[in-house]
Tab-separated table of C-alpha atoms and ligand atoms in Angstrom:
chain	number	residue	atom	x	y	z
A	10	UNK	CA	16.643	-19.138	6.820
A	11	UNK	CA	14.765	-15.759	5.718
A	12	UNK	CA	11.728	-14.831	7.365
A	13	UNK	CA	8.401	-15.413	5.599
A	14	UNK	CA	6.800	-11.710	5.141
A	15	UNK	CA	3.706	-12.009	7.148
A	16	UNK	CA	2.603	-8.111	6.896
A	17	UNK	CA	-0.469	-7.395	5.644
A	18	UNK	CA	-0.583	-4.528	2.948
A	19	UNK	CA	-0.685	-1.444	4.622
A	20	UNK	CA	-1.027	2.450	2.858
A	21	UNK	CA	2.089	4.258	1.929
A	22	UNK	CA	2.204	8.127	0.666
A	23	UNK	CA	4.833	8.661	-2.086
A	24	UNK	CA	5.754	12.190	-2.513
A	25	UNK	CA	6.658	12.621	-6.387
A	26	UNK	CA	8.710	15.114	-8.011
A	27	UNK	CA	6.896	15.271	-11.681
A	28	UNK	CA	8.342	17.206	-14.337
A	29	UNK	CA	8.150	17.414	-18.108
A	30	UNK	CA	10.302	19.353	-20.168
A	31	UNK	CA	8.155	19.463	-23.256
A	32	UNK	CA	5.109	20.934	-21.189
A	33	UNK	CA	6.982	24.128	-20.851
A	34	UNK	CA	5.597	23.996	-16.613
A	35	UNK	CA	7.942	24.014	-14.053
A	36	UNK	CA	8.492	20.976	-11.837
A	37	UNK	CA	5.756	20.237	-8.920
A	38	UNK	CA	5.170	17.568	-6.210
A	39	UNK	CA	2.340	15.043	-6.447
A	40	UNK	CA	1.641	12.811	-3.526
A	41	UNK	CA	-0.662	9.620	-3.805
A	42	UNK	CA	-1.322	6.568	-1.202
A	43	UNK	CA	-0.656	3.129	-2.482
A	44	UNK	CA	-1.278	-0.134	-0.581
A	45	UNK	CA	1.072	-2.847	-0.553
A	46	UNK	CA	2.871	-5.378	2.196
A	47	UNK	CA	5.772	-3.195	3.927
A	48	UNK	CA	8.070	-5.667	2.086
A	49	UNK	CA	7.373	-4.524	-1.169
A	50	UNK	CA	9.295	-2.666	-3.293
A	51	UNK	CA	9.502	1.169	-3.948
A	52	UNK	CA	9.458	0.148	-7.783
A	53	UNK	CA	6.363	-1.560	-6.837
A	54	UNK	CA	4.534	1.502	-5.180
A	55	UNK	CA	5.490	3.749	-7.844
A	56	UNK	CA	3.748	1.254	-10.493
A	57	UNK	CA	0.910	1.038	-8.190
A	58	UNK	CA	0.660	4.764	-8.260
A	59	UNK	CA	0.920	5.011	-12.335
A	60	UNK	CA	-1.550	2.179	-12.748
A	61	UNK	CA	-4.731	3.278	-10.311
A	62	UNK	CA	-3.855	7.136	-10.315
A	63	UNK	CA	-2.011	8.577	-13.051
A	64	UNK	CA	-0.741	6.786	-16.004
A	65	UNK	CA	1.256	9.333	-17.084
A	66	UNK	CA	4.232	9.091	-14.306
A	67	UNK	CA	7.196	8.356	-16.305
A	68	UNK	CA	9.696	5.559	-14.260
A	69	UNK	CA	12.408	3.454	-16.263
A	70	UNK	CA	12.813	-0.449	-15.264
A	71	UNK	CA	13.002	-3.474	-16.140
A	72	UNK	CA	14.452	-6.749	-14.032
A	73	UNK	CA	12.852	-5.447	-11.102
A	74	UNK	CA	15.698	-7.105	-9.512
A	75	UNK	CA	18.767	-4.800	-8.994
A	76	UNK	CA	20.737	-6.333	-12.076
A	77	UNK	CA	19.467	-4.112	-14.694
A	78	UNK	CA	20.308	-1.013	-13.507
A	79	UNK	CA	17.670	0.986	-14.908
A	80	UNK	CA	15.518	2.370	-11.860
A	81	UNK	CA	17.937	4.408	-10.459
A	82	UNK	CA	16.363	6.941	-8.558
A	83	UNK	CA	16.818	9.461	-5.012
A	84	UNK	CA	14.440	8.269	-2.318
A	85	UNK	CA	14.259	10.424	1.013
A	86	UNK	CA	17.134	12.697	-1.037
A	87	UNK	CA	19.646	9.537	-1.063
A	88	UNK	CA	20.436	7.635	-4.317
A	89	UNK	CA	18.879	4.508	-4.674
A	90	UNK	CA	17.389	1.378	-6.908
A	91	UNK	CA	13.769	1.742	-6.697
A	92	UNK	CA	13.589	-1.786	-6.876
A	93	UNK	CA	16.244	-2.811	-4.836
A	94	UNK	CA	14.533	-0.568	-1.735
A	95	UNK	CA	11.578	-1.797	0.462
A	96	UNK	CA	8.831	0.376	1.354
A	97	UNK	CA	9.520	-0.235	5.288
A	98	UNK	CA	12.639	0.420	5.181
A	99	UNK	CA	11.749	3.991	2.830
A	100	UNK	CA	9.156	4.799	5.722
A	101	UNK	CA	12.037	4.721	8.295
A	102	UNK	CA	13.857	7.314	6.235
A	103	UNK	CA	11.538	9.393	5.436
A	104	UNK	CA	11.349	12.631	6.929
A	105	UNK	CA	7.849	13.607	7.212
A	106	UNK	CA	5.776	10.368	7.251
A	107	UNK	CA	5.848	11.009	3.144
A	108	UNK	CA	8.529	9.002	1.471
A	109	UNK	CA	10.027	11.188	-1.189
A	110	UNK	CA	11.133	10.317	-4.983
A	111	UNK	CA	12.846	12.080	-7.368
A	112	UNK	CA	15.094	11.614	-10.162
A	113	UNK	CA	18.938	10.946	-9.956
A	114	UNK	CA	20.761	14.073	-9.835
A	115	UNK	CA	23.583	15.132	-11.758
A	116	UNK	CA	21.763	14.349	-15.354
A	117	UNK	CA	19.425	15.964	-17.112
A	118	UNK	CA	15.235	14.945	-16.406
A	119	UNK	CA	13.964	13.717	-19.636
A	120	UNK	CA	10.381	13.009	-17.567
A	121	UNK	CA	9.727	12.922	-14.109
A	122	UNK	CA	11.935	10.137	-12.733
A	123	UNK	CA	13.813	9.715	-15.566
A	124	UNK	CA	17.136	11.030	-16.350
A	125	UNK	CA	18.967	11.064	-19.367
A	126	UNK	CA	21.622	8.494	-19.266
A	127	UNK	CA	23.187	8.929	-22.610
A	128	UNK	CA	24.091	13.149	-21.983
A	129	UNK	CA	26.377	11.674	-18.929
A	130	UNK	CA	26.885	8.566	-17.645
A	131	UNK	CA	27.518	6.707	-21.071
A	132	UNK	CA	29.340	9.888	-22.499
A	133	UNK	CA	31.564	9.559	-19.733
A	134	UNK	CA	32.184	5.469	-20.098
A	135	UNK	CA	32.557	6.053	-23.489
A	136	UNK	CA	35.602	8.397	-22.816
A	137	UNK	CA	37.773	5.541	-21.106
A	138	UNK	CA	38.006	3.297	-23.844
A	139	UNK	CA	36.027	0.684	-22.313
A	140	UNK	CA	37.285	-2.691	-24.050
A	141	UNK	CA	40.434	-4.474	-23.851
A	142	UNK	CA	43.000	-3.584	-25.878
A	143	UNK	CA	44.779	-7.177	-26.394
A	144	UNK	CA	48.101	-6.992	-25.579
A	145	UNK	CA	49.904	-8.656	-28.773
A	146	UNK	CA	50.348	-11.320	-30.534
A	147	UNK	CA	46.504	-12.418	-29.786
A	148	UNK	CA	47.008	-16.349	-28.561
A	149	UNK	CA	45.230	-18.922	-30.689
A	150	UNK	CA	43.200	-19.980	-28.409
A	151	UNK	CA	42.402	-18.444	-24.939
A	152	UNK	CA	44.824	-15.827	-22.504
A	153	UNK	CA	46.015	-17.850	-19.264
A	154	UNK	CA	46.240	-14.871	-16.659
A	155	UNK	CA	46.776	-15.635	-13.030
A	156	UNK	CA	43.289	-16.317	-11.223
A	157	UNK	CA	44.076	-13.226	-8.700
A	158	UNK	CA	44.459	-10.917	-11.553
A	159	UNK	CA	40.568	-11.396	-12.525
A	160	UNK	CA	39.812	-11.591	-9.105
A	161	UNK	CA	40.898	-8.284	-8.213
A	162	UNK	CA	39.145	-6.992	-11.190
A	163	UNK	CA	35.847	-8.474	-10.480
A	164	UNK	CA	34.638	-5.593	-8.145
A	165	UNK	CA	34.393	-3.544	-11.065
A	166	UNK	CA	32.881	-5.796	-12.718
A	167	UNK	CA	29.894	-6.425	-10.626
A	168	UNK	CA	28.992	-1.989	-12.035
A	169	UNK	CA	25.219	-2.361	-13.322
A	170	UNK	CA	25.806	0.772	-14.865
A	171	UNK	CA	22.958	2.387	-12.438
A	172	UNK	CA	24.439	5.997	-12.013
A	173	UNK	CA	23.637	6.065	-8.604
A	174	UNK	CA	27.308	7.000	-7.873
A	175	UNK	CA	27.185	9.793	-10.656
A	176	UNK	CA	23.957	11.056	-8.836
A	177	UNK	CA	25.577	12.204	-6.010
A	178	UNK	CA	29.064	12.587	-7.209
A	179	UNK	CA	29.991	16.159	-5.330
A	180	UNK	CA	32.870	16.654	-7.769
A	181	UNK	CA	30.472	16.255	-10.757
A	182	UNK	CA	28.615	18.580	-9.276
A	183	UNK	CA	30.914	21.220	-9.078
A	184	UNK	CA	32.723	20.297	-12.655
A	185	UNK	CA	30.003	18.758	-14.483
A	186	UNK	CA	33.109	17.688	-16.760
A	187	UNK	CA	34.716	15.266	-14.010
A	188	UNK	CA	35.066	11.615	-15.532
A	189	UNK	CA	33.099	10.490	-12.545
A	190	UNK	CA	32.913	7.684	-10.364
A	191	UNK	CA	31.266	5.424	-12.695
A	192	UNK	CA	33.137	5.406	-15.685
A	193	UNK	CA	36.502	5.884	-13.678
A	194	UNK	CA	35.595	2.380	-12.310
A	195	UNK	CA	35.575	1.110	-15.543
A	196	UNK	CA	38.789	2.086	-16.171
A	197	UNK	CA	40.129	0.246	-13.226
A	198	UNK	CA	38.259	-2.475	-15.159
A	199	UNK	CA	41.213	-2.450	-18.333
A	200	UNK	CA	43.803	-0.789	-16.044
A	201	UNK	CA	43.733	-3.684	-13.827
A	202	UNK	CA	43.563	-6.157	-16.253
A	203	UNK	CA	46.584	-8.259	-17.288
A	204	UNK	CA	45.479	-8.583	-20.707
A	205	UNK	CA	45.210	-5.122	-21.204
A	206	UNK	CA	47.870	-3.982	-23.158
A	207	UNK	CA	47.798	0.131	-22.633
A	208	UNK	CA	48.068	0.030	-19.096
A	209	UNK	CA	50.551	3.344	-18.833
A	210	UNK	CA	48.467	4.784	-22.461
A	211	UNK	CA	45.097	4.677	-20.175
A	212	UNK	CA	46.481	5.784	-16.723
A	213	UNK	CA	48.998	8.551	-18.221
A	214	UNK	CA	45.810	9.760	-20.344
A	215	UNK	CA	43.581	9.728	-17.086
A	216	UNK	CA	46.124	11.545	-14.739
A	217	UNK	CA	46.805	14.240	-17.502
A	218	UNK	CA	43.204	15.080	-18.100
A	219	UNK	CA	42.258	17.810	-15.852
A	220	UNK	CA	39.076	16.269	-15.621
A	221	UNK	CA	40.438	12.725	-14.501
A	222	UNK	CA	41.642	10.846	-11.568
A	223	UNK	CA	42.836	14.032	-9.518
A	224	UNK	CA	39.717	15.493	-9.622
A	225	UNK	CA	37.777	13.574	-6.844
A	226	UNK	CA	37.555	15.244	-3.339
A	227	UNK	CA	37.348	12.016	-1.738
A	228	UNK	CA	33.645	12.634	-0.526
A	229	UNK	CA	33.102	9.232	-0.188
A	230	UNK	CA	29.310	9.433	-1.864
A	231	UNK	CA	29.909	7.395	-4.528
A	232	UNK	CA	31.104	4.286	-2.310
A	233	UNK	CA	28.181	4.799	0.012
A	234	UNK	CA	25.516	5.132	-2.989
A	235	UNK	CA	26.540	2.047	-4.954
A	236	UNK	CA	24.201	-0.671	-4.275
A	237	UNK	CA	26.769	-3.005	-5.594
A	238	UNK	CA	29.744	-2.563	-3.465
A	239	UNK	CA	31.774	-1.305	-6.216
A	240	UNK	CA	33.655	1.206	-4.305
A	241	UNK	CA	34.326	3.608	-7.100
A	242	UNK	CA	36.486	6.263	-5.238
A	243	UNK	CA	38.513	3.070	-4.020
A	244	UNK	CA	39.001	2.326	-7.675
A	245	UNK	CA	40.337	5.451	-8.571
A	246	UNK	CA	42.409	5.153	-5.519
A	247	UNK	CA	44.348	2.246	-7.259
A	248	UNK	CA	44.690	4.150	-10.762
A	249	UNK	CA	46.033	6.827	-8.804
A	250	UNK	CA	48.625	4.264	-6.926
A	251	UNK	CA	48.935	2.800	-10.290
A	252	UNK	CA	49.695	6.333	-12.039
A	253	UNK	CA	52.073	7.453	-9.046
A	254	UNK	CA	53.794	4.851	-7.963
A	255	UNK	CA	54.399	2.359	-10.432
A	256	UNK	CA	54.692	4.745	-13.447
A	257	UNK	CA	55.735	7.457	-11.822
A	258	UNK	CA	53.788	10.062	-13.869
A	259	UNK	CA	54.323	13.323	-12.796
A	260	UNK	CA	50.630	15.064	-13.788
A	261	UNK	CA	50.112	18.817	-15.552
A	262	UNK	CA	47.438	19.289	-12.598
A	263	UNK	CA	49.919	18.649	-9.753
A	264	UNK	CA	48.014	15.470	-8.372
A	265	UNK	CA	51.003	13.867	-8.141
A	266	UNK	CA	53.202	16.903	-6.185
A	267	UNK	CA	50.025	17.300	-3.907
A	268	UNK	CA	49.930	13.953	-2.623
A	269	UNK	CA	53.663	13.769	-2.110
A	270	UNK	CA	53.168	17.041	-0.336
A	271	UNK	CA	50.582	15.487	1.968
A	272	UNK	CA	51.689	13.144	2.843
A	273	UNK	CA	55.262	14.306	3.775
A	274	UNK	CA	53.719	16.760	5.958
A	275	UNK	CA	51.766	13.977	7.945
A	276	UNK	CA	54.343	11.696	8.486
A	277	UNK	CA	56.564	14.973	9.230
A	278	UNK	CA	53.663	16.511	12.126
A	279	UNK	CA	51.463	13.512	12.368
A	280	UNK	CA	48.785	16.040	11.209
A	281	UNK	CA	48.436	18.144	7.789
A	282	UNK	CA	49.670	21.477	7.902
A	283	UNK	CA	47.495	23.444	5.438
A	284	UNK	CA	49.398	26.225	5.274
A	285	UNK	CA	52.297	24.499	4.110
A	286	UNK	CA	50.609	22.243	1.292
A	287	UNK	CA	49.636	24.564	-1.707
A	288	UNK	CA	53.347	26.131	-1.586
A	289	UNK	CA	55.110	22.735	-1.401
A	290	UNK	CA	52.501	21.327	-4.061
A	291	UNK	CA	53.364	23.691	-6.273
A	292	UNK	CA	57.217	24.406	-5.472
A	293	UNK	CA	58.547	21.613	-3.954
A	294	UNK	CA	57.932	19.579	-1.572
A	295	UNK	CA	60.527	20.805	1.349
A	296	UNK	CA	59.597	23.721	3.555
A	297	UNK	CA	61.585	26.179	0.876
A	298	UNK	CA	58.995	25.273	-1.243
A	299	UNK	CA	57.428	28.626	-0.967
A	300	UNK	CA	60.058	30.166	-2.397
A	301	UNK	CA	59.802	28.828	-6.071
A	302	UNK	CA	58.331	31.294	-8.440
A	303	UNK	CA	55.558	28.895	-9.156
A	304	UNK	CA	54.213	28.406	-5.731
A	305	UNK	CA	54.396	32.380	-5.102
A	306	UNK	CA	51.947	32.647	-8.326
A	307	UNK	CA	49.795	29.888	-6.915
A	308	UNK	CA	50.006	31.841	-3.581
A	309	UNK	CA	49.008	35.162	-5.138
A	310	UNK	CA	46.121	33.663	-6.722
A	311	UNK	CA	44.578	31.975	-3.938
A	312	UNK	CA	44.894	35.492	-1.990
A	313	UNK	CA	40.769	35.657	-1.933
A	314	UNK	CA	40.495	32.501	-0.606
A	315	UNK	CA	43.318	32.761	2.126
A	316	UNK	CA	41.833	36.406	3.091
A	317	UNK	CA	38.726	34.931	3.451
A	318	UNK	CA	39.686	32.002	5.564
A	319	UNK	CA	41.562	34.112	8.271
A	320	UNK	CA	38.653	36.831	8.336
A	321	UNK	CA	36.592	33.796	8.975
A	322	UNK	CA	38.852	32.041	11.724
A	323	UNK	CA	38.958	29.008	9.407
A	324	UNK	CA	43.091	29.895	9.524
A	325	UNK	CA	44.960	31.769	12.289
A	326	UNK	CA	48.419	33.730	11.512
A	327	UNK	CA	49.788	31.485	14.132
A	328	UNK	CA	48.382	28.428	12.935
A	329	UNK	CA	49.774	29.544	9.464
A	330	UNK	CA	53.281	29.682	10.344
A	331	UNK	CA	53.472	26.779	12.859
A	332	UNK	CA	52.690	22.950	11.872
A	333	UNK	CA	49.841	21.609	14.602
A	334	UNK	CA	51.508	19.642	17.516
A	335	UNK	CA	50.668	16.156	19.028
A	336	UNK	CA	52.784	14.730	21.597
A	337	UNK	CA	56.183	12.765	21.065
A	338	UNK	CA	54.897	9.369	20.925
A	339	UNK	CA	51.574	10.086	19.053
A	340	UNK	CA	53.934	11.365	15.994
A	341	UNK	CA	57.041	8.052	16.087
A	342	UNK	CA	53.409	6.079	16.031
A	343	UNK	CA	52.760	7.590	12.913
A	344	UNK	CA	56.145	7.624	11.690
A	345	UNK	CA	56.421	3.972	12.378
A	346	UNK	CA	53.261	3.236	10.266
A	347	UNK	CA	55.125	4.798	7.426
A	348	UNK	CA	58.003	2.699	8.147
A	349	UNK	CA	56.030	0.033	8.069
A	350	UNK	CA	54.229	0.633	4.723
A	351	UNK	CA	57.170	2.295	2.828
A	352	UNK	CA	59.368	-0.600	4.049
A	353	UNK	CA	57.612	-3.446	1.827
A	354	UNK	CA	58.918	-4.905	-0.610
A	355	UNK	CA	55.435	-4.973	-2.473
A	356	UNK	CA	52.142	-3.250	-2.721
A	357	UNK	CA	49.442	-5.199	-1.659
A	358	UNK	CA	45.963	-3.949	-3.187
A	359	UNK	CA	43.168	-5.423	-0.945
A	360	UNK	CA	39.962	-6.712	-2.603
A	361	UNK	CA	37.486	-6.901	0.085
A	362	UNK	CA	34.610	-7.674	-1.996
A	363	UNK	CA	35.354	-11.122	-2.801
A	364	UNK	CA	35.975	-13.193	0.006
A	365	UNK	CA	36.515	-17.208	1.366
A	366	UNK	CA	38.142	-19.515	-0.785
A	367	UNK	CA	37.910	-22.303	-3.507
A	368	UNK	CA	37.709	-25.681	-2.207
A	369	UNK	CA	40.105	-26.713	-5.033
A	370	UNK	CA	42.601	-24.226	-3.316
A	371	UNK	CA	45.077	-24.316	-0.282
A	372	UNK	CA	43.258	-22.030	2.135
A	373	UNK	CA	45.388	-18.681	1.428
A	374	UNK	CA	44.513	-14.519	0.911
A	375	UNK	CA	42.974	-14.690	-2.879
A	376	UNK	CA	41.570	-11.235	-1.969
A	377	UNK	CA	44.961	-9.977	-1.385
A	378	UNK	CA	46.788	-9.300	-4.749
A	379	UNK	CA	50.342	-8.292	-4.822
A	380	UNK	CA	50.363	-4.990	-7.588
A	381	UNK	CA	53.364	-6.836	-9.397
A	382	UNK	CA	51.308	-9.923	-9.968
A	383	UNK	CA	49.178	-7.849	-12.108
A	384	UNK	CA	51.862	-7.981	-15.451
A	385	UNK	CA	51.742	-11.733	-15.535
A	386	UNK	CA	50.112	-12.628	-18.400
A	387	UNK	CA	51.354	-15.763	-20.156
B	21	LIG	S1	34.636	10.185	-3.898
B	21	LIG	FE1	35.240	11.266	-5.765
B	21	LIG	S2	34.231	10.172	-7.430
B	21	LIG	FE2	33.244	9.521	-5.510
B	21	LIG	S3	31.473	10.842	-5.322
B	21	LIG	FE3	33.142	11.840	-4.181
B	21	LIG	S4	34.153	13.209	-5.657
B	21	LIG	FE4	32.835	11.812	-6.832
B	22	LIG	S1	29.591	1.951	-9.619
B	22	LIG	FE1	27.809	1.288	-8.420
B	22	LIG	S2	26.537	3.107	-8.285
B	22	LIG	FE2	28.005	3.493	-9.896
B	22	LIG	S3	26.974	2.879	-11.765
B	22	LIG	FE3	28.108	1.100	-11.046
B	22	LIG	S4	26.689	-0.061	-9.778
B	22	LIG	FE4	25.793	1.968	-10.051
B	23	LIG	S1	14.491	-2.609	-12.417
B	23	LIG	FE1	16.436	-3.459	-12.847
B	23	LIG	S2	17.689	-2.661	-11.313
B	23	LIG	FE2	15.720	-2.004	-10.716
């Protein structure tokens, strides 16, 4: 059983970032000391603040219960539901005794900790087609899909549409154009469904887009910043899978070469060799690679870059030419965890987020779906 919160209120110093556009000033920080049981919310200082202090802060919410998805905001610099974070637990990350808030990043401020939704985040859902397109002829009455199917699917579903994820996004950041986390999530949302009767359309159309499923680093932000487990780089893992594997679309942006690249040269070393990937990407992927007139005008181009990196020790000549070593054994590990995986006769695609079992049900894996399962709509 929870434990009853027995604090007393106690003062906590919120550090602001106010800004309005239409005032024509720039941005400032204003700090003010509310009073409330460490147990309380973030939300709840914040309203505190705007109701004894200054009436004018500007904070969007409304459940006050992490379903709504509106009070997305950074506290102490990370992403977060205002709502959905205790004051304690703020204090503890804050870095000066001050806990910090400011508005998501990666969209534009409309006032103070408010950030316009509509320029990104729904711009970007929009672009994915987010609905079902009913595979045909419609049934009379309801589709029967395989439970699994949904279940796999539900992670996605659980999005509140918060942004968090597109607040710290690192690739949206650099390309403010990137899909993002978010709405790429959402595509896993049709993708993955059985119903869904552009599953090649949507995946061909995301892998093709410069802008789409090969343009995530892989940073990881997005899984750590969503306060509802969604795991949004995990879900455009699968569309990548899903893209590569089972439709075997070979991408204008090379997504598809790269990987094949990468991971050849693992399994081949048991570590990358860097030197070795942007030839084979682009010309192949066997060590003669290099020699295709595409990869030498790849090579040329990323001259600056290369220069750089050896005048910076980032890349040795040595290192260059030769694939890093690890001993005998280390590598026919590695080579027999590719055996392992390659060898199967299926993909499974782990859920994690859903987990135990019905009671109605022999006790089995429903979180583990086998990829093939997927087309079995009745
Ligand atoms: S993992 Fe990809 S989608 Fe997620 S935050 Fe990083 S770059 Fe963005
Ligand atoms: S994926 Fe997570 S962080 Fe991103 S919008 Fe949905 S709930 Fe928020
Ligand atoms: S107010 Fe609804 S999620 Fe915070």
């Amino acid at each position: 059983m929870a434990e009853p919160h027995t604090k007393p209120p106690q003062p906590f110093t919120l550090r602001m970032r106010r800004y309005d556009p239409e005032s024509g000033q720039a941005p400032y920080w204003q700090e003010h000391t509310i009073e409330l049981e460490p147990h309380r919310s973030v939300l709840e200082g914040i309203l505190q603040a705007r109701d004894r202090f200054d009436g004018s802060i500007a904070i969007r919410c409304s459940c006050r219960q992490a379903i709504c998805g509106s009070c997305g905001v950074r506290v102490n610099g990370e992403p977060a539901l205002a709502c959905h974070t205790h004051l304690d637990a703020a204090m503890r990350g804050a870095r000066d005794g001050v806990i910090e808030i400011e508005p998501m990043g990666n969209m534009p401020v409309i006032k103070d900790l408010i950030v316009d939704m509509d320029a990104v985040h729904w711009r970007k859902v929009q672009r994915v087609t987010p609905w079902l397109l009913a595979k045909q002829p419609v049934p009379q009455r309801e589709y029967l899909v395989p439970r699994e199917a949904m279940v796999d699917v539900t992670q996605t579903m659980a999005c509140i549409q918060c942004g968090a994820c597109v607040s710290d996004c690192l690739a949206m950041e650099v390309d403010p154009g990137f899909i993002g986390p978010a709405a790429l999530a959402k595509a896993y949302r049709f993708v993955g469904d059985p119903r869904d009767a552009q599953q090649f359309e949507r995946v061909n159309d995301l892998a093709q887009d410069p802008r789409g499923i090969f343009d995530c680093t892989h940073c990881f932000n997005c899984v750590q910043a969503c306060p509802k487990d969604v795991n949004p780089m995990g879900q455009i893992m699968r569309l990548r899978r899903i893209a590569t594997v089972d439709h075997h679309i070979v991408d204008r942006n090379n997504g598809e070469r790269h990987e094949a690249a990468f991971t050849r040269l693992v399994k081949d070393n048991g570590l990358l060799w860097e030197a070795e990937l942007l030839p084979r990407s682009y010309g192949g992927n066997s060590w003669f690679g290099k020699f295709a007139p595409r990869a030498g005008k790849e090579l040329l181009s990323s001259l600056p870059a290369i220069i750089k990196a050896l005048l910076r020790g980032k890349v040795t000549p040595a290192g260059a030419l030769r694939p890093h070593k690890i001993p005998r054994r280390d590598l026919d590990s590695v080579r027999t965890i590719y055996d392992k995986v390659e060898g199967r006769g299926e993909r499974y695609e782990l859920n994690l987020f859903i987990s135990g079992h019905d009671e109605d049900e022999q006790p089995s894996a429903p979180s583990a779906v086998p990829a093939g399962e997927a087309d079995e709509s009745r």
